[in-house]
Amino acid sequence: MSNCERNKKILLELVKRPGNRRCADCRAPDPDWACYKLGVFVCLNCSGIHRSLSSRVKSIKLDFWEDELVEFMESEGNTNAQASYEKAVPPYYYQPQQNDHLVLREQWIRAKYERMEFTGETKYPPLSYTTGEILTGMLWKKGKENTQFLKRKFVLSEREFTLTYFNKENESKGPKAVIPIKDLNATFQPEKIGHPHGLQITYQDDNHTRNLYVYHESFYSDCHTVACGLWRITWYNAIRAARYAYLKTAYPTGSDEELIPKITRKYLKEGYMEKTGPLESFKKRWFILDSQNRKLLYFKGQLDAEELGVIFIGTESNGYSVKECVPKHARGNKWKCGVMVETPERQFVFTCEQEREQREWLDALRQVLSRPMAPQDYTSKYG
Ligand SMILES: [Zn+2]
């Protein structure tokens, strides 16, 4: 057997070892690339990020491997790398998964290997929860009634557990809004907002869901109040840090395992469907399925500040159902792939443009439907 074949065989054995079976960075199964400078096995997507950061990468199957590189991969591997590069990841820090946006994965990879933020050395101390105001800076915020983004000052306070923003011209008049961290959610939304650092901040305002669409210009927040100049954080992770601190206060006995999934939540599905009301014809609306709150919200457009309506999704035993349908006697609908949602109160018919979208909505809605209701879900419906 030639060296080349032998080395390939060793690599294919190595990548079957428990620690190497998943991508070192996004945990995608069966990585078939390797970064041989760091000694980690990664998926194709993460290998692209490593390459762009001028880390050396090779394909396990397609590239030629020298003996010493194979030996290095054998001596390092994902388990060893994680033990040093991920030794001290703060619990609030978002660790991206395989389907997450490139920007989130790149931030993670850079923080981990380039700046070595999580090796437990004092260069990047974890955020302390006693500083009060954790982050102050300028964010571009979309106007409530228009599509224009304007620069606004935002202050994230951990003493008050609030996110406050000001109208730049009228800062002396006091804040424009003070948002409690308690029911705030932040989702990473580069596509919708059209900026790589786009964030959607959602909160409850007088029983309404209110959305803010913001972005910050640079990779990291432009200014912050933590004295240590080396300390850097993205707004997304700063909001997560505040949420984590709030959850620790609200649920002092909660374990990290219980609290971390509650820090921020991704929406199960978003997209356009057509919707009909009892009297109106079909209209195109933007829908968001918030699985954790069992709510299907709909908006006029995808960057709207306030929802037009919300449908609570219970369980089958509570009289809810979701099924495929062909809309009948419908006026004005251009789309043909129907989704019917029945609640004890009424029936809703939505239409999707394509069958794939219809299938995704049916799957997502059924996922919520099949999850047993928790006591707080009753509060969320009637409260
Ligand atoms: Zn990966």
CSV table of C-alpha atoms in Angstrom, one decimal, residues 192 269-289 296-304 306-311 332-335 348-353 357 361:
chain,number,residue,atom,x,y,z
A,192,LYS,CA,-34.5,39.9,6.4
A,269,LYS,CA,-40.6,28.9,10.7
A,270,GLU,CA,-41.1,32.2,9.0
A,271,GLY,CA,-42.5,33.1,5.5
A,272,TYR,CA,-45.2,34.4,3.4
A,273,MET,CA,-48.6,32.7,3.1
A,274,GLU,CA,-51.9,34.1,1.9
A,275,LYS,CA,-54.6,34.4,4.6
A,276,THR,CA,-58.3,34.9,4.4
A,277,GLY,CA,-60.5,36.4,7.1
A,278,PRO,CA,-64.2,35.8,7.6
A,279,LEU,CA,-65.2,38.7,5.3
A,280,GLU,CA,-62.1,39.5,3.4
A,281,SER,CA,-60.4,37.9,0.4
A,282,PHE,CA,-57.0,36.3,0.5
A,283,LYS,CA,-54.1,38.6,1.3
A,284,LYS,CA,-50.4,37.9,1.4
A,285,ARG,CA,-49.1,38.1,5.0
A,286,TRP,CA,-45.7,37.4,6.7
A,287,PHE,CA,-46.1,34.6,9.3
A,288,ILE,CA,-43.8,33.7,12.2
A,289,LEU,CA,-44.2,30.5,14.2
A,296,LEU,CA,-48.5,31.8,15.0
A,297,LEU,CA,-48.2,35.5,14.4
A,298,TYR,CA,-48.9,37.3,11.2
A,299,PHE,CA,-47.8,40.7,9.9
A,300,LYS,CA,-48.5,42.8,6.9
A,301,GLY,CA,-44.9,42.7,5.8
A,302,GLN,CA,-41.8,40.9,7.0
A,303,LEU,CA,-40.3,44.0,8.6
A,304,ASP,CA,-43.4,45.2,10.4
A,306,GLU,CA,-46.6,45.2,15.1
A,307,GLU,CA,-48.5,42.0,14.3
A,308,LEU,CA,-51.9,42.1,12.7
A,309,GLY,CA,-53.0,39.0,14.6
A,310,VAL,CA,-51.9,36.0,16.5
A,311,ILE,CA,-53.3,32.4,16.6
A,332,GLY,CA,-58.5,36.4,-4.6
A,333,ASN,CA,-56.1,33.6,-3.7
A,334,LYS,CA,-53.3,33.2,-6.2
A,335,TRP,CA,-51.6,30.4,-4.3
A,348,PHE,CA,-58.2,29.4,9.4
A,349,VAL,CA,-57.1,28.7,5.8
A,350,PHE,CA,-53.7,29.7,4.5
A,351,THR,CA,-52.2,29.2,1.1
A,352,CYS,CA,-48.6,28.7,0.1
A,353,GLU,CA,-47.0,29.4,-3.2
A,357,GLU,CA,-43.5,25.6,1.6
A,361,TRP,CA,-45.6,24.8,7.4
